[in-house]
Amino acid sequence: DAKTTQPPSMDCAEGRAANLPCNHSTISGNEYVYWYRQIHSQGPQYIIHGLKNNETNEMASLIITEDRKSSTLILPHATLRDTAVYYCIVRSGGTSYGKLTFGQGTILTVHP
Amino acid sequence: DSGVTQTPKHLITATGQRVTLRCSPRSGDLSVYWYQQSLDQGLQFLIQYYNGEERAKGNILERFSAQQFPDLHSELNLSSLELGDSALYFCASSVVLETEAFFGQGTRLTVV
């Protein structure tokens, strides 16, 4: 599985955009980048995923660099309820297709 | 609400005992995943099923076993329980192998 590197923690002011970076320099051509978050021991929540192009949904935007070696998750207007651990995952292919390997993630704290 | 149902929510049992955790996937989802989250280990992938067949195996102990039934619900059996098995156990499901997975709220297992 391609490894990901994320900062251990980040802060963001409420109402501002939160930009969470992820490095995945060993990603393969057919591997997707997925983002999940986990709010205080609840089940991880799917946010967004992408392959090459930038993606946007009602929760967030995902920007993937042209060389696909890094990506950024953007929460456009962070709220206190966005405080969570955010996981960037490169989804494995081959015979174990579908397995999501979680790393340590980034603890995002949104403050008033 | 992700649509994935896990029962029970909490379970307290003694060392040496055996327990069964149950997962009902979202309607229409064929793939089920099991994860373990303990305080010092993060989210660890255990096993994945697709339409009743085992598809991928992670760091699952020999004392643990799982099954996906014809109605697509899944059970995770944990036996000869040890104190170190105390953790949150999450189930997730996806339509097919390569689509996003949605997580249940977990079963908190405490072994005393």
PDB file of C-alpha atoms in Angstrom:
ATOM      1  CA  ASP A   1       0.000   0.000   0.000  1.00  0.00           C
ATOM      2  CA  ALA A   2       1.188   3.489  -0.744  1.00  0.00           C
ATOM      3  CA  LYS A   3       2.103   5.277   2.442  1.00  0.00           C
ATOM      4  CA  THR A   4       0.694   8.665   3.403  1.00  0.00           C
ATOM      5  CA  THR A   5       2.209  11.404   5.537  1.00  0.00           C
ATOM      6  CA  GLN A   6       0.064  13.936   7.368  1.00  0.00           C
ATOM      7  CA  PRO A   7       0.877  16.584   9.978  1.00  0.00           C
ATOM      8  CA  PRO A   8      -0.063  15.309  13.467  1.00  0.00           C
ATOM      9  CA  SER A   9      -2.191  18.329  14.288  1.00  0.00           C
ATOM     10  CA  MET A  10      -3.584  21.566  12.892  1.00  0.00           C
ATOM     11  CA  ASP A  11      -5.666  24.438  14.168  1.00  0.00           C
ATOM     12  CA  CYS A  12      -8.290  26.457  12.351  1.00  0.00           C
ATOM     13  CA  ALA A  13     -10.523  29.375  13.290  1.00  0.00           C
ATOM     14  CA  GLU A  14     -14.245  28.843  13.011  1.00  0.00           C
ATOM     15  CA  GLY A  15     -15.607  30.148   9.721  1.00  0.00           C
ATOM     16  CA  ARG A  16     -12.249  29.982   7.970  1.00  0.00           C
ATOM     17  CA  ALA A  17     -11.164  27.388   5.448  1.00  0.00           C
ATOM     18  CA  ALA A  18      -9.272  24.395   6.796  1.00  0.00           C
ATOM     19  CA  ASN A  19      -6.630  23.048   4.418  1.00  0.00           C
ATOM     20  CA  LEU A  20      -5.331  19.622   5.382  1.00  0.00           C
ATOM     21  CA  PRO A  21      -2.293  18.383   3.433  1.00  0.00           C
ATOM     22  CA  CYS A  22      -1.318  14.818   2.653  1.00  0.00           C
ATOM     23  CA  ASN A  23       1.782  13.446   1.009  1.00  0.00           C
ATOM     24  CA  HIS A  24       1.557  10.173  -0.932  1.00  0.00           C
ATOM     25  CA  SER A  25       4.656  10.202  -3.091  1.00  0.00           C
ATOM     26  CA  THR A  26       4.633   6.445  -3.813  1.00  0.00           C
ATOM     27  CA  ILE A  27       1.054   6.294  -5.085  1.00  0.00           C
ATOM     28  CA  SER A  28       0.427   4.057  -8.091  1.00  0.00           C
ATOM     29  CA  GLY A  29      -1.485   5.053 -11.174  1.00  0.00           C
ATOM     30  CA  ASN A  30      -4.640   3.139 -10.301  1.00  0.00           C
ATOM     31  CA  GLU A  31      -4.808   4.051  -6.620  1.00  0.00           C
ATOM     32  CA  TYR A  32      -7.398   6.495  -5.325  1.00  0.00           C
ATOM     33  CA  VAL A  33      -6.939   9.030  -2.550  1.00  0.00           C
ATOM     34  CA  TYR A  34      -9.647   8.791   0.117  1.00  0.00           C
ATOM     35  CA  TRP A  35     -10.373  11.059   3.065  1.00  0.00           C
ATOM     36  CA  TYR A  36     -12.230  10.007   6.200  1.00  0.00           C
ATOM     37  CA  ARG A  37     -12.677  11.670   9.547  1.00  0.00           C
ATOM     38  CA  GLN A  38     -13.390  10.344  13.013  1.00  0.00           C
ATOM     39  CA  ILE A  39     -15.102  12.424  15.654  1.00  0.00           C
ATOM     40  CA  HIS A  40     -14.273  11.263  19.163  1.00  0.00           C
ATOM     41  CA  SER A  41     -14.515   7.439  18.929  1.00  0.00           C
ATOM     42  CA  GLN A  42     -17.477   7.487  16.564  1.00  0.00           C
ATOM     43  CA  GLY A  43     -17.286   5.420  13.394  1.00  0.00           C
ATOM     44  CA  PRO A  44     -15.079   6.958  10.701  1.00  0.00           C
ATOM     45  CA  GLN A  45     -17.048   9.122   8.304  1.00  0.00           C
ATOM     46  CA  TYR A  46     -16.407   9.107   4.566  1.00  0.00           C
ATOM     47  CA  ILE A  47     -15.665  12.593   3.209  1.00  0.00           C
ATOM     48  CA  ILE A  48     -14.463  12.430  -0.372  1.00  0.00           C
ATOM     49  CA  HIS A  49     -12.196  10.571  -2.775  1.00  0.00           C
ATOM     50  CA  GLY A  50     -10.462  11.164  -6.098  1.00  0.00           C
ATOM     51  CA  LEU A  51      -8.068   9.730  -8.656  1.00  0.00           C
ATOM     52  CA  LYS A  52      -6.579  12.575 -10.707  1.00  0.00           C
ATOM     53  CA  ASN A  53      -9.041  15.409 -10.960  1.00  0.00           C
ATOM     54  CA  ASN A  54     -10.118  17.766  -8.243  1.00  0.00           C
ATOM     55  CA  GLU A  55     -13.351  16.753  -6.590  1.00  0.00           C
ATOM     56  CA  THR A  56     -15.998  18.640  -4.632  1.00  0.00           C
ATOM     57  CA  ASN A  57     -19.029  17.527  -2.704  1.00  0.00           C
ATOM     58  CA  GLU A  58     -21.268  19.026  -0.038  1.00  0.00           C
ATOM     59  CA  MET A  59     -18.701  18.396   2.676  1.00  0.00           C
ATOM     60  CA  ALA A  60     -15.357  19.300   1.173  1.00  0.00           C
ATOM     61  CA  SER A  61     -13.063  19.753  -1.813  1.00  0.00           C
ATOM     62  CA  LEU A  62     -10.125  17.553  -2.723  1.00  0.00           C
ATOM     63  CA  ILE A  63      -7.206  19.000  -4.655  1.00  0.00           C
ATOM     64  CA  ILE A  64      -4.747  16.458  -6.095  1.00  0.00           C
ATOM     65  CA  THR A  65      -1.482  17.684  -7.582  1.00  0.00           C
ATOM     66  CA  GLU A  66      -0.769  16.905 -11.217  1.00  0.00           C
ATOM     67  CA  ASP A  67       1.961  14.399 -10.323  1.00  0.00           C
ATOM     68  CA  ARG A  68      -0.467  12.860  -7.775  1.00  0.00           C
ATOM     69  CA  LYS A  69       2.216  12.855  -5.088  1.00  0.00           C
ATOM     70  CA  SER A  70       0.221  15.010  -2.714  1.00  0.00           C
ATOM     71  CA  SER A  71      -3.281  16.250  -2.057  1.00  0.00           C
ATOM     72  CA  THR A  72      -5.156  18.776   0.076  1.00  0.00           C
ATOM     73  CA  LEU A  73      -8.544  18.403   1.700  1.00  0.00           C
ATOM     74  CA  ILE A  74     -10.359  21.701   2.007  1.00  0.00           C
ATOM     75  CA  LEU A  75     -13.207  22.337   4.416  1.00  0.00           C
ATOM     76  CA  PRO A  76     -14.418  25.689   3.091  1.00  0.00           C
ATOM     77  CA  HIS A  77     -16.034  27.081   6.245  1.00  0.00           C
ATOM     78  CA  ALA A  78     -14.922  25.117   9.272  1.00  0.00           C
ATOM     79  CA  THR A  79     -17.247  24.819  12.258  1.00  0.00           C
ATOM     80  CA  LEU A  80     -16.640  23.542  15.770  1.00  0.00           C
ATOM     81  CA  ARG A  81     -18.274  20.274  14.724  1.00  0.00           C
ATOM     82  CA  ASP A  82     -15.474  19.710  12.218  1.00  0.00           C
ATOM     83  CA  THR A  83     -13.040  19.101  15.076  1.00  0.00           C
ATOM     84  CA  ALA A  84     -11.921  15.522  14.419  1.00  0.00           C
ATOM     85  CA  VAL A  85      -9.089  13.269  13.307  1.00  0.00           C
ATOM     86  CA  TYR A  86      -8.770  13.402   9.526  1.00  0.00           C
ATOM     87  CA  TYR A  87      -7.322  10.432   7.692  1.00  0.00           C
ATOM     88  CA  CYS A  88      -5.821  10.519   4.221  1.00  0.00           C
ATOM     89  CA  ILE A  89      -5.774   7.013   2.729  1.00  0.00           C
ATOM     90  CA  VAL A  90      -4.470   5.605  -0.498  1.00  0.00           C
ATOM     91  CA  ARG A  91      -6.746   2.739  -1.344  1.00  0.00           C
ATOM     92  CA  SER A  92      -4.952  -0.490  -2.084  1.00  0.00           C
ATOM     93  CA  GLY A  93      -5.399  -2.354  -5.305  1.00  0.00           C
ATOM     94  CA  GLY A  94      -4.579  -5.835  -6.467  1.00  0.00           C
ATOM     95  CA  THR A  95      -5.939  -8.824  -4.601  1.00  0.00           C
ATOM     96  CA  SER A  96      -6.779  -6.785  -1.526  1.00  0.00           C
ATOM     97  CA  TYR A  97      -8.748  -4.205  -3.437  1.00  0.00           C
ATOM     98  CA  GLY A  98     -10.993  -2.238  -1.173  1.00  0.00           C
ATOM     99  CA  LYS A  99      -8.947  -2.450   2.003  1.00  0.00           C
ATOM    100  CA  LEU A 100      -8.580   0.951   3.667  1.00  0.00           C
ATOM    101  CA  THR A 101      -5.370   1.315   5.645  1.00  0.00           C
ATOM    102  CA  PHE A 102      -5.623   4.064   8.243  1.00  0.00           C
ATOM    103  CA  GLY A 103      -2.547   5.934   9.457  1.00  0.00           C
ATOM    104  CA  GLN A 104      -2.299   8.289  12.423  1.00  0.00           C
ATOM    105  CA  GLY A 105      -4.180  11.105  10.707  1.00  0.00           C
ATOM    106  CA  THR A 106      -4.283  14.825  11.488  1.00  0.00           C
ATOM    107  CA  ILE A 107      -6.057  16.083  14.583  1.00  0.00           C
ATOM    108  CA  LEU A 108      -7.909  19.193  13.416  1.00  0.00           C
ATOM    109  CA  THR A 109      -9.049  21.528  16.147  1.00  0.00           C
ATOM    110  CA  VAL A 110     -11.472  24.262  15.156  1.00  0.00           C
ATOM    111  CA  HIS A 111     -11.582  27.048  17.710  1.00  0.00           C
ATOM    112  CA  PRO A 112     -14.037  29.937  18.135  1.00  0.00           C
TER     113      PRO A 112
ATOM    114  CA  ASP B   1     -26.510   7.717  10.328  1.00  0.00           C
ATOM    115  CA  SER B   2     -24.419   5.678   7.878  1.00  0.00           C
ATOM    116  CA  GLY B   3     -26.969   2.876   7.550  1.00  0.00           C
ATOM    117  CA  VAL B   4     -24.553   0.290   8.950  1.00  0.00           C
ATOM    118  CA  THR B   5     -25.855  -1.254  12.169  1.00  0.00           C
ATOM    119  CA  GLN B   6     -23.654  -2.875  14.775  1.00  0.00           C
ATOM    120  CA  THR B   7     -24.842  -4.742  17.832  1.00  0.00           C
ATOM    121  CA  PRO B   8     -24.319  -4.682  20.701  1.00  0.00           C
ATOM    122  CA  LYS B   9     -23.063  -1.138  21.298  1.00  0.00           C
ATOM    123  CA  HIS B  10     -21.288  -2.121  24.488  1.00  0.00           C
ATOM    124  CA  LEU B  11     -20.076  -5.456  25.778  1.00  0.00           C
ATOM    125  CA  ILE B  12     -18.332  -6.293  29.027  1.00  0.00           C
ATOM    126  CA  THR B  13     -16.997  -9.784  29.486  1.00  0.00           C
ATOM    127  CA  ALA B  14     -14.359 -11.723  31.383  1.00  0.00           C
ATOM    128  CA  THR B  15     -11.028 -13.034  30.199  1.00  0.00           C
ATOM    129  CA  GLY B  16     -11.236 -16.423  28.529  1.00  0.00           C
ATOM    130  CA  GLN B  17     -14.765 -15.881  27.305  1.00  0.00           C
ATOM    131  CA  ARG B  18     -16.117 -15.814  23.751  1.00  0.00           C
ATOM    132  CA  VAL B  19     -18.273 -13.096  22.188  1.00  0.00           C
ATOM    133  CA  THR B  20     -19.973 -12.466  18.877  1.00  0.00           C
ATOM    134  CA  LEU B  21     -20.270  -9.021  17.313  1.00  0.00           C
ATOM    135  CA  ARG B  22     -22.872  -8.487  14.642  1.00  0.00           C
ATOM    136  CA  CYS B  23     -22.941  -6.161  11.658  1.00  0.00           C
ATOM    137  CA  SER B  24     -25.808  -5.386   9.284  1.00  0.00           C
ATOM    138  CA  PRO B  25     -24.516  -3.612   6.193  1.00  0.00           C
ATOM    139  CA  ARG B  26     -26.324  -0.875   4.315  1.00  0.00           C
ATOM    140  CA  SER B  27     -29.093  -2.166   2.088  1.00  0.00           C
ATOM    141  CA  GLY B  28     -27.563  -3.342  -1.176  1.00  0.00           C
ATOM    142  CA  ASP B  29     -23.965  -3.381   0.010  1.00  0.00           C
ATOM    143  CA  LEU B  30     -22.125  -6.591  -0.809  1.00  0.00           C
ATOM    144  CA  SER B  31     -18.798  -5.946   0.909  1.00  0.00           C
ATOM    145  CA  VAL B  32     -18.193  -5.892   4.654  1.00  0.00           C
ATOM    146  CA  TYR B  33     -15.028  -4.884   6.515  1.00  0.00           C
ATOM    147  CA  TRP B  34     -14.034  -5.286  10.156  1.00  0.00           C
ATOM    148  CA  TYR B  35     -11.638  -2.987  11.996  1.00  0.00           C
ATOM    149  CA  GLN B  36     -10.256  -2.883  15.526  1.00  0.00           C
ATOM    150  CA  GLN B  37      -9.353   0.349  17.280  1.00  0.00           C
ATOM    151  CA  SER B  38      -7.525   0.224  20.564  1.00  0.00           C
ATOM    152  CA  LEU B  39      -6.055   3.239  22.363  1.00  0.00           C
ATOM    153  CA  ASP B  40      -2.466   2.579  21.382  1.00  0.00           C
ATOM    154  CA  GLN B  41      -2.937   1.012  17.949  1.00  0.00           C
ATOM    155  CA  GLY B  42      -5.211   3.197  15.887  1.00  0.00           C
ATOM    156  CA  LEU B  43      -7.601   1.684  13.347  1.00  0.00           C
ATOM    157  CA  GLN B  44      -6.398  -1.766  12.343  1.00  0.00           C
ATOM    158  CA  PHE B  45      -7.906  -3.654   9.430  1.00  0.00           C
ATOM    159  CA  LEU B  46      -8.970  -7.161  10.382  1.00  0.00           C
ATOM    160  CA  ILE B  47     -10.812  -8.784   7.501  1.00  0.00           C
ATOM    161  CA  GLN B  48     -12.989  -8.113   4.457  1.00  0.00           C
ATOM    162  CA  TYR B  49     -15.794 -10.111   2.861  1.00  0.00           C
ATOM    163  CA  TYR B  50     -17.491  -9.720  -0.464  1.00  0.00           C
ATOM    164  CA  ASN B  51     -20.792 -11.476  -1.149  1.00  0.00           C
ATOM    165  CA  GLY B  52     -20.020 -14.175   1.379  1.00  0.00           C
ATOM    166  CA  GLU B  53     -16.419 -14.787   0.357  1.00  0.00           C
ATOM    167  CA  GLU B  54     -13.333 -13.693   2.274  1.00  0.00           C
ATOM    168  CA  ARG B  55     -11.404 -11.197   0.120  1.00  0.00           C
ATOM    169  CA  ALA B  56      -8.671  -9.719   2.275  1.00  0.00           C
ATOM    170  CA  LYS B  57      -7.138 -10.458   5.633  1.00  0.00           C
ATOM    171  CA  GLY B  58      -5.251  -8.094   7.865  1.00  0.00           C
ATOM    172  CA  ASN B  59      -3.788  -8.486  11.329  1.00  0.00           C
ATOM    173  CA  ILE B  60      -6.518 -10.768  12.590  1.00  0.00           C
ATOM    174  CA  LEU B  61      -5.577 -13.089  15.436  1.00  0.00           C
ATOM    175  CA  GLU B  62      -6.199 -16.814  15.147  1.00  0.00           C
ATOM    176  CA  ARG B  63      -8.556 -16.500  18.125  1.00  0.00           C
ATOM    177  CA  PHE B  64     -10.757 -14.271  15.988  1.00  0.00           C
ATOM    178  CA  SER B  65     -12.926 -15.408  13.107  1.00  0.00           C
ATOM    179  CA  ALA B  66     -15.557 -13.831  10.929  1.00  0.00           C
ATOM    180  CA  GLN B  67     -18.235 -14.808   8.513  1.00  0.00           C
ATOM    181  CA  GLN B  68     -20.597 -13.157   6.052  1.00  0.00           C
ATOM    182  CA  PHE B  69     -23.955 -14.883   5.737  1.00  0.00           C
ATOM    183  CA  PRO B  70     -26.208 -15.275   2.666  1.00  0.00           C
ATOM    184  CA  ASP B  71     -28.331 -12.325   3.834  1.00  0.00           C
ATOM    185  CA  LEU B  72     -25.031 -10.333   3.824  1.00  0.00           C
ATOM    186  CA  HIS B  73     -24.889  -9.614   7.534  1.00  0.00           C
ATOM    187  CA  SER B  74     -21.584 -10.424   9.148  1.00  0.00           C
ATOM    188  CA  GLU B  75     -20.415 -11.663  12.513  1.00  0.00           C
ATOM    189  CA  LEU B  76     -17.023 -11.327  14.171  1.00  0.00           C
ATOM    190  CA  ASN B  77     -16.290 -14.016  16.739  1.00  0.00           C
ATOM    191  CA  LEU B  78     -13.678 -13.352  19.397  1.00  0.00           C
ATOM    192  CA  SER B  79     -12.640 -16.226  21.645  1.00  0.00           C
ATOM    193  CA  SER B  80     -10.276 -16.856  24.562  1.00  0.00           C
ATOM    194  CA  LEU B  81     -10.515 -13.160  25.247  1.00  0.00           C
ATOM    195  CA  GLU B  82      -7.595 -11.323  26.804  1.00  0.00           C
ATOM    196  CA  LEU B  83      -7.414  -7.925  28.472  1.00  0.00           C
ATOM    197  CA  GLY B  84      -5.644  -6.593  25.379  1.00  0.00           C
ATOM    198  CA  ASP B  85      -8.650  -7.359  23.200  1.00  0.00           C
ATOM    199  CA  SER B  86     -10.507  -4.483  24.815  1.00  0.00           C
ATOM    200  CA  ALA B  87     -11.151  -2.082  21.969  1.00  0.00           C
ATOM    201  CA  LEU B  88     -13.689  -0.531  19.673  1.00  0.00           C
ATOM    202  CA  TYR B  89     -14.655  -2.856  16.836  1.00  0.00           C
ATOM    203  CA  PHE B  90     -16.002  -1.223  13.706  1.00  0.00           C
ATOM    204  CA  CYS B  91     -17.804  -2.718  10.774  1.00  0.00           C
ATOM    205  CA  ALA B  92     -18.021  -0.969   7.417  1.00  0.00           C
ATOM    206  CA  SER B  93     -19.799  -1.805   4.189  1.00  0.00           C
ATOM    207  CA  SER B  94     -19.620  -0.794   0.541  1.00  0.00           C
ATOM    208  CA  VAL B  95     -21.659  -1.556  -2.531  1.00  0.00           C
ATOM    209  CA  VAL B  96     -18.805  -3.373  -4.215  1.00  0.00           C
ATOM    210  CA  LEU B  97     -15.078  -3.619  -3.517  1.00  0.00           C
ATOM    211  CA  GLU B  98     -14.008  -0.379  -5.134  1.00  0.00           C
ATOM    212  CA  THR B  99     -16.654   2.020  -3.829  1.00  0.00           C
ATOM    213  CA  GLU B 100     -16.544   4.136  -0.684  1.00  0.00           C
ATOM    214  CA  ALA B 101     -17.071   2.303   2.594  1.00  0.00           C
ATOM    215  CA  PHE B 102     -19.437   3.507   5.301  1.00  0.00           C
ATOM    216  CA  PHE B 103     -18.784   2.711   8.935  1.00  0.00           C
ATOM    217  CA  GLY B 104     -21.077   1.732  11.757  1.00  0.00           C
ATOM    218  CA  GLN B 105     -20.883   3.280  15.213  1.00  0.00           C
ATOM    219  CA  GLY B 106     -18.903   0.402  16.598  1.00  0.00           C
ATOM    220  CA  THR B 107     -19.058  -2.078  19.456  1.00  0.00           C
ATOM    221  CA  ARG B 108     -17.051  -1.173  22.524  1.00  0.00           C
ATOM    222  CA  LEU B 109     -15.666  -4.369  24.018  1.00  0.00           C
ATOM    223  CA  THR B 110     -14.276  -4.339  27.534  1.00  0.00           C
ATOM    224  CA  VAL B 111     -12.547  -7.466  28.813  1.00  0.00           C
ATOM    225  CA  VAL B 112     -12.148  -7.580  32.590  1.00  0.00           C
TER     226      VAL B 112
END
